[in-house]
Short mmCIF file of C-alpha atoms and ligand atoms in Angstrom, two decimals:
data_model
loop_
_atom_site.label_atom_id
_atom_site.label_comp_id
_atom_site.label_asym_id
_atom_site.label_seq_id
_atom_site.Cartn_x
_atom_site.Cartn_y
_atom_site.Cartn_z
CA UNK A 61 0.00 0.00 0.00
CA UNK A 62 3.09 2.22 -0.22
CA UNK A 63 3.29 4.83 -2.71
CA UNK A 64 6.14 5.87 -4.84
CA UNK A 65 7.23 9.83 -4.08
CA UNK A 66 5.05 11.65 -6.81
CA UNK A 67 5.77 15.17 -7.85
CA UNK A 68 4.26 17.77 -7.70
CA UNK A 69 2.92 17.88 -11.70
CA UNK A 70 3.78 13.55 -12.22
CA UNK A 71 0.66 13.36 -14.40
CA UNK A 72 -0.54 17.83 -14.68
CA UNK A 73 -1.33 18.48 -18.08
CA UNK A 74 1.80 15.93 -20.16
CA UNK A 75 -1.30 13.91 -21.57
CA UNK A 76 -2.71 16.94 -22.97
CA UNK A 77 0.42 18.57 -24.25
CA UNK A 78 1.92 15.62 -25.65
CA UNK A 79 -1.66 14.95 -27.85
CA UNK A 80 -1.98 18.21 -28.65
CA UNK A 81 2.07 19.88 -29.14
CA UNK A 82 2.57 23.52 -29.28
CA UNK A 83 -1.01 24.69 -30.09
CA UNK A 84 -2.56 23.44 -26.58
CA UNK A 85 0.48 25.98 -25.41
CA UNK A 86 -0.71 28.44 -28.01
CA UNK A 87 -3.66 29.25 -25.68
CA UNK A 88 -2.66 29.34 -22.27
CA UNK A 89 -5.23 31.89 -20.32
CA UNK A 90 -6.43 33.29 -23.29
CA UNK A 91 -3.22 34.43 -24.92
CA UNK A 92 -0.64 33.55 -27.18
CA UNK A 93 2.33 31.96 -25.97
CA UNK A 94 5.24 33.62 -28.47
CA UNK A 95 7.85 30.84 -27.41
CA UNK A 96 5.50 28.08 -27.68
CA UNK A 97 7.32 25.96 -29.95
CA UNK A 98 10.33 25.96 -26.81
CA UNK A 99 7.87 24.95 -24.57
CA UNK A 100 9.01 21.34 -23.46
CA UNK A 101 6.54 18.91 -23.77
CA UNK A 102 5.52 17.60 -20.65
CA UNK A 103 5.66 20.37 -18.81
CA UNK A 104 2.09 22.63 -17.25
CA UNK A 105 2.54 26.20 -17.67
CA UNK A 106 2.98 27.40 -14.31
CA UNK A 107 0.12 29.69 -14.86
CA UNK A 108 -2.67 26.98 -15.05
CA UNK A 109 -1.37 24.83 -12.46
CA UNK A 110 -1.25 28.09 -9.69
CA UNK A 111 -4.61 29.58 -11.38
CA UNK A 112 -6.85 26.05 -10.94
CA UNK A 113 -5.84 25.88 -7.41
CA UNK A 114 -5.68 29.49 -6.32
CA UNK A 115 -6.91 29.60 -2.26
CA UNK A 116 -6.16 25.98 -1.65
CA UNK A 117 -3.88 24.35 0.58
CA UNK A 118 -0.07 24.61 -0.87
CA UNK A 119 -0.01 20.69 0.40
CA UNK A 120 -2.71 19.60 -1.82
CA UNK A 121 -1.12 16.96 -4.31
CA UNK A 122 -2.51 17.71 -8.23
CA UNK A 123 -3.23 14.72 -10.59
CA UNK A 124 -4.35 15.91 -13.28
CA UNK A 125 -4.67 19.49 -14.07
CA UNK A 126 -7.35 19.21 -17.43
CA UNK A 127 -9.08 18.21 -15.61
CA UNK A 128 -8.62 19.44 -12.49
CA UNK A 129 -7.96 16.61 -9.97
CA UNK A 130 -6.28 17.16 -6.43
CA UNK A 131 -6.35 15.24 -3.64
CA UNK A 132 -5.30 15.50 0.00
CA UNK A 133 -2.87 14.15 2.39
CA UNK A 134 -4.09 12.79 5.12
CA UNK A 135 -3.09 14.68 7.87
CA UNK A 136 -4.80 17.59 6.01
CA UNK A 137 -8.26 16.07 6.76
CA UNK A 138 -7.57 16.56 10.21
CA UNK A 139 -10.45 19.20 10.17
CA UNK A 140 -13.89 17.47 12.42
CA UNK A 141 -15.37 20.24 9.68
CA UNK A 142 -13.52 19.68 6.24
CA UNK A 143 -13.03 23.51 5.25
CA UNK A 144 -12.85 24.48 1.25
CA UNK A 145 -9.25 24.93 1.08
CA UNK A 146 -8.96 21.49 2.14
CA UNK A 147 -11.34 19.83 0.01
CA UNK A 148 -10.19 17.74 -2.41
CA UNK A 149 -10.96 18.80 -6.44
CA UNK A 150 -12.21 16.23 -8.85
CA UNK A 151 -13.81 17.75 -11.86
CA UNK A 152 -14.78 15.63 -15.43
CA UNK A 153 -14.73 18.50 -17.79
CA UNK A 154 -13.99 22.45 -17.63
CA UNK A 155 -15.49 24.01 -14.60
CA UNK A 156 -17.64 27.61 -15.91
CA UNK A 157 -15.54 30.08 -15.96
CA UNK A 158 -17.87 32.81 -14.39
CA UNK A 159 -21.08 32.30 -12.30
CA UNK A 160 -23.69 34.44 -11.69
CA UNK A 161 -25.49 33.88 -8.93
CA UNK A 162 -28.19 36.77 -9.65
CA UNK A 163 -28.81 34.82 -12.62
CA UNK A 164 -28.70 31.61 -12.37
CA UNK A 165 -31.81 28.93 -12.84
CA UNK A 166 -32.51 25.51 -12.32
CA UNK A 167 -34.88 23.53 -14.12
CA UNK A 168 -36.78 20.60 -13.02
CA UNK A 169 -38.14 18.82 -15.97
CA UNK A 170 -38.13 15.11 -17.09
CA UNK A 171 -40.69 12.57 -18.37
CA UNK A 172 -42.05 11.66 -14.03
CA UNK A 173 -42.45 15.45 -13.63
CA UNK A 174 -46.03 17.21 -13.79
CA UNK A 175 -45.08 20.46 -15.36
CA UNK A 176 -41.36 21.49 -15.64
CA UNK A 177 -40.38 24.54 -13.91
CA UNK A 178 -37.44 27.30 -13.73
CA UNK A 179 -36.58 28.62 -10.72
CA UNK A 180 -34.16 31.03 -9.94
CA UNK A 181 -31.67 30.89 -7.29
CA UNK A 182 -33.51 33.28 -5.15
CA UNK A 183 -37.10 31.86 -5.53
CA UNK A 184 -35.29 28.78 -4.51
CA UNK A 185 -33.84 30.33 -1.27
CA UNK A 186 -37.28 32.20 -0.87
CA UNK A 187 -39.81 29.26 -1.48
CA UNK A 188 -38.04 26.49 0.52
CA UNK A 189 -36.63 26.32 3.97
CA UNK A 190 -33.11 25.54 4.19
CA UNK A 191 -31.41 23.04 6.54
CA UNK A 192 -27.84 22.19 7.51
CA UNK A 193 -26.16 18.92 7.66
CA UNK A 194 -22.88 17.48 7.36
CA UNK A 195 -22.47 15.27 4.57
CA UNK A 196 -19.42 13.15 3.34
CA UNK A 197 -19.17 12.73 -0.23
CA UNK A 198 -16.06 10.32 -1.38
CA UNK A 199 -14.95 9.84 -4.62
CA UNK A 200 -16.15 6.55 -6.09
CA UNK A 201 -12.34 5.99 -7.34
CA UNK A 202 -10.37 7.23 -3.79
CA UNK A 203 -7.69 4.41 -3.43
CA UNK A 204 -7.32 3.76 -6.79
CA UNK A 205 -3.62 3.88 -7.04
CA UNK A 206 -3.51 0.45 -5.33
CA UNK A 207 -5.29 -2.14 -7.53
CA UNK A 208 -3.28 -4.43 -9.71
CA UNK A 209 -3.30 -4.56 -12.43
CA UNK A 210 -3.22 -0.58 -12.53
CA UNK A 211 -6.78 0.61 -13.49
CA UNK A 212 -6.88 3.79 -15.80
CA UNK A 213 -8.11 7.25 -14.15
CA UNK A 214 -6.92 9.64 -11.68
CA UNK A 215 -4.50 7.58 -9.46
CA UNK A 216 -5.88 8.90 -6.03
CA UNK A 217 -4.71 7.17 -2.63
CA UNK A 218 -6.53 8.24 0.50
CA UNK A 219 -7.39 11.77 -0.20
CA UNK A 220 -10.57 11.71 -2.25
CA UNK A 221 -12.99 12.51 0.71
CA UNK A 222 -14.24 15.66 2.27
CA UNK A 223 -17.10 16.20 4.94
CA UNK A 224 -18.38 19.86 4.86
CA UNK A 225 -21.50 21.30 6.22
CA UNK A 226 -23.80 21.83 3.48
CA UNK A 227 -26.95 23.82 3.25
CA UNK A 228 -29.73 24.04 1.11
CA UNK A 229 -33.01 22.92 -0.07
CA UNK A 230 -34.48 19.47 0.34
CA UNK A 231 -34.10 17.92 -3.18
CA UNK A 232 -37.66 16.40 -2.04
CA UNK A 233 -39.06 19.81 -1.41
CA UNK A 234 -37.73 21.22 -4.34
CA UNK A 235 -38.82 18.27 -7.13
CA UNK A 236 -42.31 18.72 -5.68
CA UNK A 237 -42.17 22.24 -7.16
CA UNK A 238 -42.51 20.24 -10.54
CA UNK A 239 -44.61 17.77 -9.19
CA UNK A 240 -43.63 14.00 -8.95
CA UNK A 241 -45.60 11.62 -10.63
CA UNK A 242 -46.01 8.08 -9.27
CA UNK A 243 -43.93 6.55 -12.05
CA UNK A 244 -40.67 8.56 -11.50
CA UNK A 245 -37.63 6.29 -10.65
CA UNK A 246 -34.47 8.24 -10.58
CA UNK A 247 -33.18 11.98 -10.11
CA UNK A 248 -30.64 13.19 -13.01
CA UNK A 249 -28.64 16.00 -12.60
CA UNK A 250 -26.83 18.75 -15.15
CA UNK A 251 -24.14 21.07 -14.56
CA UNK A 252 -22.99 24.04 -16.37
CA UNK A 253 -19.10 22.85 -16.76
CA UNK A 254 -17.99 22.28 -20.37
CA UNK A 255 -16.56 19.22 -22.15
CA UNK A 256 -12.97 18.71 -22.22
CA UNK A 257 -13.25 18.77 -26.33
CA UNK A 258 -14.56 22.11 -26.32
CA UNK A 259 -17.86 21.19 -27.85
CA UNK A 260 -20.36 22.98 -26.09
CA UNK A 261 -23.76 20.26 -26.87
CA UNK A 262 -21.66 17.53 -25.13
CA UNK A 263 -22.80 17.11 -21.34
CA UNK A 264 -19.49 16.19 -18.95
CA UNK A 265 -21.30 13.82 -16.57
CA UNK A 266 -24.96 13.63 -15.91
CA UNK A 267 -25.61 11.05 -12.73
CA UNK A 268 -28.07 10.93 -9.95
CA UNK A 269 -29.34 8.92 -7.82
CA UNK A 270 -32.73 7.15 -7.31
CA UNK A 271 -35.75 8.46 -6.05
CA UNK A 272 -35.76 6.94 -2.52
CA UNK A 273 -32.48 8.31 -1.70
CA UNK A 274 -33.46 11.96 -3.53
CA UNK A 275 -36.23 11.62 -0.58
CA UNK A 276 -34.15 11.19 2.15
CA UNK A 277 -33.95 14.65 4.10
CA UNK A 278 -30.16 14.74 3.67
CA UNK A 279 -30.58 15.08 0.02
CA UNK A 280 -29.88 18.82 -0.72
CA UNK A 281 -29.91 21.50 -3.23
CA UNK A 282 -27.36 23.36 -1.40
CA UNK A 283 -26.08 26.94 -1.99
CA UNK A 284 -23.81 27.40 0.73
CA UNK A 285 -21.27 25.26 2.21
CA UNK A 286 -19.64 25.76 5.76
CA UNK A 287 -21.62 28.74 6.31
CA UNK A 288 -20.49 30.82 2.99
CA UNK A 289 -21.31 30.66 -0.31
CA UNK A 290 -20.19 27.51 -2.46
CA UNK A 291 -16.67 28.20 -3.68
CA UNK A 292 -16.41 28.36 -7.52
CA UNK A 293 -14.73 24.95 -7.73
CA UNK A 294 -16.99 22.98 -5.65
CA UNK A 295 -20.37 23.85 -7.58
CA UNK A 296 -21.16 27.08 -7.23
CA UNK A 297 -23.65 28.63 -7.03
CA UNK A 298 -25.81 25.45 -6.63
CA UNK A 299 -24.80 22.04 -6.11
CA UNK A 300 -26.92 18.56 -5.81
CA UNK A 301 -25.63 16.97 -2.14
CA UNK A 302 -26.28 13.93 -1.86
CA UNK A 303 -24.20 12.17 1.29
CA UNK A 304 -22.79 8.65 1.25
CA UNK A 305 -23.03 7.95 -2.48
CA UNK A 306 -20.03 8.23 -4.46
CA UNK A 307 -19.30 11.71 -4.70
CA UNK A 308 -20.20 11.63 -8.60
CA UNK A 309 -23.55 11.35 -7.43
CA UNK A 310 -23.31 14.94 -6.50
CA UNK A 311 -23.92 17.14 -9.68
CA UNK A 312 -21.47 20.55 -9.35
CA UNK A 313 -23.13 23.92 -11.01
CA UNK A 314 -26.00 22.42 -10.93
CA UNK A 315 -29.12 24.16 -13.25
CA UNK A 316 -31.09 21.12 -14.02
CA UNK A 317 -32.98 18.18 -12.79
CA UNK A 318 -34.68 15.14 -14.94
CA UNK A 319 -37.11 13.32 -12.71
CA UNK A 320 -36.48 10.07 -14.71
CA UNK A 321 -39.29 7.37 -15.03
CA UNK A 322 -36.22 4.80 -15.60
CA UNK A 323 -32.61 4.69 -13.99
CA UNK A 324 -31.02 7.91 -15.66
CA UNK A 325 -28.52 7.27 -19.11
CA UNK A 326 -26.65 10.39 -18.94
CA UNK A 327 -23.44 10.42 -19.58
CA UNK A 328 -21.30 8.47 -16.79
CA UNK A 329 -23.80 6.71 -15.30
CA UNK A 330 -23.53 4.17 -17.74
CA UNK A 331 -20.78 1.18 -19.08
CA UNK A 332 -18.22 0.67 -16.59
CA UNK A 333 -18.91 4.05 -15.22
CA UNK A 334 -19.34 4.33 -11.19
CA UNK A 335 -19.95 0.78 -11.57
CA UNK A 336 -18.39 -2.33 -10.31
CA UNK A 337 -19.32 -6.41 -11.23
CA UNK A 338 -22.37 -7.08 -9.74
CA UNK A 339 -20.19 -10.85 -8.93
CA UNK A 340 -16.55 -10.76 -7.72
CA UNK A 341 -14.37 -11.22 -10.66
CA UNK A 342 -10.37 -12.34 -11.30
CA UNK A 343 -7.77 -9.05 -10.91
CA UNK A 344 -7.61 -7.67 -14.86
CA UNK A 345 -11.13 -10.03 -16.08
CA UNK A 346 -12.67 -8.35 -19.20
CA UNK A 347 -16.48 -7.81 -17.63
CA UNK A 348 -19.24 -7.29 -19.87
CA UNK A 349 -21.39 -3.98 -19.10
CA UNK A 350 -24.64 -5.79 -18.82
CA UNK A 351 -22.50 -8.03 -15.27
CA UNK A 352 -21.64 -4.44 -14.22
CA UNK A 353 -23.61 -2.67 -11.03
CA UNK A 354 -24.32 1.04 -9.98
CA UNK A 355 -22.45 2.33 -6.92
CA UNK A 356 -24.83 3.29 -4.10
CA UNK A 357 -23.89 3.44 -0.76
CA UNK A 358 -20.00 3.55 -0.55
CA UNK A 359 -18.35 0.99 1.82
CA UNK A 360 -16.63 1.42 5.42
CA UNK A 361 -13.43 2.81 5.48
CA UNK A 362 -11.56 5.33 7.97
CA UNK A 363 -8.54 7.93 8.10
CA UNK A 364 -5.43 8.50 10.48
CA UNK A 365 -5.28 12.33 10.23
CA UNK A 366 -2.70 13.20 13.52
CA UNK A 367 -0.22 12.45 12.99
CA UNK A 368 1.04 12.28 9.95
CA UNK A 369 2.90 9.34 8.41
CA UNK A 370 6.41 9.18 9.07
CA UNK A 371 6.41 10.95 12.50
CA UNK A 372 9.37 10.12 14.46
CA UNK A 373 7.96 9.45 18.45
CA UNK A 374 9.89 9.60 21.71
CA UNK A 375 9.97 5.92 23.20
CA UNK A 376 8.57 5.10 26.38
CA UNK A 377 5.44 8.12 25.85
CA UNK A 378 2.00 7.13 24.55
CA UNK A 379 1.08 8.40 21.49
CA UNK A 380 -2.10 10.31 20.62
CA UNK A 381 -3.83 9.60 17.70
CA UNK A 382 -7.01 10.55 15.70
CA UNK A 383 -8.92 10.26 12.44
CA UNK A 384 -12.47 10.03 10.83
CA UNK A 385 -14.13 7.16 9.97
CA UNK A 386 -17.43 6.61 7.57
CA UNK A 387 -19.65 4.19 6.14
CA UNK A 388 -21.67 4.83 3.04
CA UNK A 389 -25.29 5.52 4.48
CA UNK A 390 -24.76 3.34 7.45
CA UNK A 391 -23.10 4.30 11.07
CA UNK A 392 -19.53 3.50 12.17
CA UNK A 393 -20.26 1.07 14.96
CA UNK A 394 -16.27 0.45 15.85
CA UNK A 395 -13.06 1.63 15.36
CA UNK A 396 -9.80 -0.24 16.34
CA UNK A 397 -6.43 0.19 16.13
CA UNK A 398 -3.32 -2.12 15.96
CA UNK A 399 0.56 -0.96 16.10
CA UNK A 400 1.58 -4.92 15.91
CA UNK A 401 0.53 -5.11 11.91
CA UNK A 402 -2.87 -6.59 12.41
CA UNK A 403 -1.39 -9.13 15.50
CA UNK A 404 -3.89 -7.70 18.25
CA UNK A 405 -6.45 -4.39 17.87
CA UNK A 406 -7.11 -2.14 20.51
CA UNK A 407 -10.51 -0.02 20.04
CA UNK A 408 -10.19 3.73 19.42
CA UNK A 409 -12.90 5.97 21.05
CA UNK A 410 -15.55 6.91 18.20
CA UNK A 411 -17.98 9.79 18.68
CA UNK A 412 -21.33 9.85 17.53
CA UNK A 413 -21.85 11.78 14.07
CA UNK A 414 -23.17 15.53 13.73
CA UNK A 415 -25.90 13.94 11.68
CA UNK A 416 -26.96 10.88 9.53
CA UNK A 417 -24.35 10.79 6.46
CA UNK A 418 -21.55 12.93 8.39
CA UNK A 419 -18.16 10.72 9.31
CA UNK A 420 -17.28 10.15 12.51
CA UNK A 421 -14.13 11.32 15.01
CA UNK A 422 -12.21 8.62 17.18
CA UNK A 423 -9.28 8.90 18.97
CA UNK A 424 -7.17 6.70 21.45
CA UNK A 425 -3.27 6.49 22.65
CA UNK A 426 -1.04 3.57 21.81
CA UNK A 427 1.77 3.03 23.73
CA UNK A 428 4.89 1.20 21.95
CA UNK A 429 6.79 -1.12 24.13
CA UNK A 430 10.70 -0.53 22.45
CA UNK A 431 12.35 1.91 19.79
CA UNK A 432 11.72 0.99 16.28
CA UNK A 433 9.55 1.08 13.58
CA UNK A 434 5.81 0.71 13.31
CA UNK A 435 2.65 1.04 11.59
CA UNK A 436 -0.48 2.23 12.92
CA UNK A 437 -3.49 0.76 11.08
CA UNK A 438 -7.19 1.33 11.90
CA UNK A 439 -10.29 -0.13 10.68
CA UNK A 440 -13.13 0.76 10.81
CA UNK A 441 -16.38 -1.66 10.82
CA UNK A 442 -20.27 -0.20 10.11
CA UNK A 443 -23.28 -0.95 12.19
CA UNK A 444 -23.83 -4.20 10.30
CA UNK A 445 -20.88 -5.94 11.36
CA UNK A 446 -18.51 -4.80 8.12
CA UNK A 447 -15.12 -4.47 8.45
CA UNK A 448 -12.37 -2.98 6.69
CA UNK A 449 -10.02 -5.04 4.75
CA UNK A 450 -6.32 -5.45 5.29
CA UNK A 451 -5.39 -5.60 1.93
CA UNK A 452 -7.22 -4.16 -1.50
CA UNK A 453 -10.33 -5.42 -2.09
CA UNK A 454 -12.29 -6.99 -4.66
CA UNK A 455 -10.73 -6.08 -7.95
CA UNK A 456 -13.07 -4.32 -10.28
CA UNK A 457 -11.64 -2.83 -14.28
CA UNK A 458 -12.04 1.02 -12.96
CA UNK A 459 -10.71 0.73 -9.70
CA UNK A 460 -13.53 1.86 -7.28
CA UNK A 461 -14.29 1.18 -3.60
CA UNK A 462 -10.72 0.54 -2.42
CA UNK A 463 -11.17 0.78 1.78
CA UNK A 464 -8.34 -1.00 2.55
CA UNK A 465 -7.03 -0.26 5.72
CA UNK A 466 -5.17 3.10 6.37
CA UNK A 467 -1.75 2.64 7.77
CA UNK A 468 0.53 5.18 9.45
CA UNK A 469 4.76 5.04 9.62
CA UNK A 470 5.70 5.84 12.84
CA UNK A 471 9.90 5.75 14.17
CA UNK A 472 9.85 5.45 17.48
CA UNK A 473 13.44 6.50 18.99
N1 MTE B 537 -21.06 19.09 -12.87
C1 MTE B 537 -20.19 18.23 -12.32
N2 MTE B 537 -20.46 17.69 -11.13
C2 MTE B 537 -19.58 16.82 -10.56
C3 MTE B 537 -18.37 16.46 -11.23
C4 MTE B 537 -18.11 17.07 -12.48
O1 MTE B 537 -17.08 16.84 -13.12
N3 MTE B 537 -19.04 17.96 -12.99
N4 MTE B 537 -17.54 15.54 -10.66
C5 MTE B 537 -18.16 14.60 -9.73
C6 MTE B 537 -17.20 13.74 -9.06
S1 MTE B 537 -16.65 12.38 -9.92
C7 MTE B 537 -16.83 13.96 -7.76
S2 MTE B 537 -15.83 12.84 -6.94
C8 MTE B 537 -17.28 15.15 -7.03
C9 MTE B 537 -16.10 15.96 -6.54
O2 MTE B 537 -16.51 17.02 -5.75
P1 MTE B 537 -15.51 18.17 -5.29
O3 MTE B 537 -14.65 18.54 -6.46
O4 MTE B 537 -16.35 19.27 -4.80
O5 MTE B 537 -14.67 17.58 -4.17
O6 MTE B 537 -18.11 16.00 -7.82
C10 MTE B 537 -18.99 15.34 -8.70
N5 MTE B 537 -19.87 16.30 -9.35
MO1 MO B 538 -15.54 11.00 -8.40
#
């Protein structure tokens, strides 16, 4: 489960320029880049790399930079409340490059609706009450780097998970501004980012999720996150919330919703997309798309945020120790920790969550008997007796669902 060092800019935009030569470089920000034909391929143009992240932690590690894809180390999540600048980035397409929040509509339309409707962002605000919750949203891909053989996408290890306080509509009270009609099956969402080819009638990723978990009261239309407005890179200035399904679920810039009267086909939710064989299948097994299965509720899994990895620790003092830990749409039941690899578990304390869908704090102290090296691994297990894995789980061709155990270096001298 060790990673190799990574740079800074190890995948950034070399993809990109190495398709595309000189003339991708011919554009960067708008204007012409004299010297382009000097520029070495494989480089990012220090402007685009500093401009996608601007405001963000200086620790968060880029993947990709077109798209934009950053994750965070884990003692970054140390936050109970994960604040914007430490929220990890994970866009499909090219996020708008303006929004105008006096402006801005969302539509609710769709074959299961009564009568489609525009509303603005301020009839939304007006017409609805809003409520707070925290809400965890995960990328369906976070520990992807591990599987073998190597599946294609951003190669994310831990840091694909955030848990801000979101607030908003109900996604129930707001579809019923359309009307619902008893045959409607899933809710599809649109955003107002642009395709990575430019052309403007192709739709970057159009998921949802089905209509008994677009009724749950966690389900939001949110326009504000931690308190402020939603920050330009997370979906502003209205964003589809919905807690403990893959983060794709969650539809950024959000200005319409199809009340589907089937399981929504746009694009992404279909293929091998946010999917994973419905039956375990052999590591690198070609699996047709009719064997392959929607992700819904993502599996138990758990961070080490203090201390970092690779902290060197007085002997003979116990060491504190803390993290989050979340399951998908159940509760965390238990949280354990072993310093032996695996040998003997001790259990962690684990608080209750803020609310339904928000991941949950434990702590504890481990004392090491000698100097040396160790690990610190947790695992987490949900309220119906699930467990972490110790090693990478059940292979699947786009890497998804990875909740291995997380494991912590720690010298003890
Ligand atoms: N419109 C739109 N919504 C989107 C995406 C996107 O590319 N476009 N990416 C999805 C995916 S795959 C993830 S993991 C989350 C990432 O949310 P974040 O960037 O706010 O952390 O947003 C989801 N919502
Ligand atoms: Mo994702």
């Amino acid at each position: 489960m060790t990673q190799p060092p990574r740079s800074r800019y190890h995948k950034g935009r070399r993809g990109f320029l190495a398709d595309s030569g000189a003339a991708a470089v011919g554009t960067v920000l708008g204007l012409s880049v004299p010297f382009a034909r000097h520029f070495p391929a494989g480089l990012v143009p220090v402007a685009l790399a500093a401009e996608g992240l601007a405001g963000k932690d200086p620790g968060l590690i880029t993947l990709n930079d077109r798209p934009l894809n950053a994750e965070v180390p884990a003692h970054l999540l140390d936050d109970e409340i994960t604040p914007a600048h430490r929220m990890f980035v994970r866009n499909n397409g090219i996020a708008p490059a303006t929004v105008d929040p006096a402006t801005w509509t969302l539509t609710i339309d769709g074959e299961a609706v009564n009568a489609p409707v525009t509303l603005t962002l301020q009839e939304l605000q007006k017409r609805f009450r809003a409520y707070t919750y925290q809400l965890t949203l995960e990328c369906g891909g976070n520990g992807r780097a591990e599987f073998r053989p190597n599946a294609k996408g951003n190669q994310w290890t831990t840091g694909a998970v955030s848990s801000a306080e979101w607030t908003g509509a109900r996604l129930r009270d707001v579809l019923q501004a359309a009307g619902v009609k008893p045959n409607a099956k899933y809710v599809g969402y649109y955003g107002a980012d642009t395709h990575l080819s430019g052309n403007k009638d192709k739709v970057v990723i159009s998921r949802g999720v089905p209509l008994a978990k677009a009724n749950q009261p966690e389900t939001l239309v949110a326009w504000a996150m931690n308190g402020e407005a939603i920050p330009a890179l997370h979906g502003a200035p209205l964003r589809l919330v919905a807690g403990g399904f893959p983060a794709s679920a969650s539809g950024k810039w959000l200005t319409r919703l199809a009340v589907r009267d089937r399981v929504h086909d746009g694009p992404k939710m279909e293929g091998h997309s946010y999917r994973v064989p419905c039956r375990p299948v052999a590591p690198g097994e070609d699996v047709p798309d009719e064997e392959m299965c929607i992700i819904e509720s993502m599996p138990v899994k758990s961070l080490i945020t203090f201390p970092g990895s690779g902290l060197v620790h007085p002997a003979g003092k116990p060491m504190s120790l803390r993290g989050h830990a979340w399951a998908g749409e159940l509760a965390v039941k238990q949280v354990e920790v072993s310093i032996d690899f695996g040998a003997t578990w001790q259990r962690a304390k684990l608080r209750k969550a803020k609310n339904r869908l928000a991941w949950q704090h434990f702590e504890t102290r481990v004392a090491f008997p000698e100097a040396g090296y160790y690990e610190v691994w947790a695992r987490a297990t949900d309220a119906r007796g699930q467990s972490q894995p110790m090693v990478v789980p059940g292979w699947n061709p786009k890497g998804y669902l990875n909740n291995a155990c997380h494991r912590i270096a720690v010298r003890v001298s």
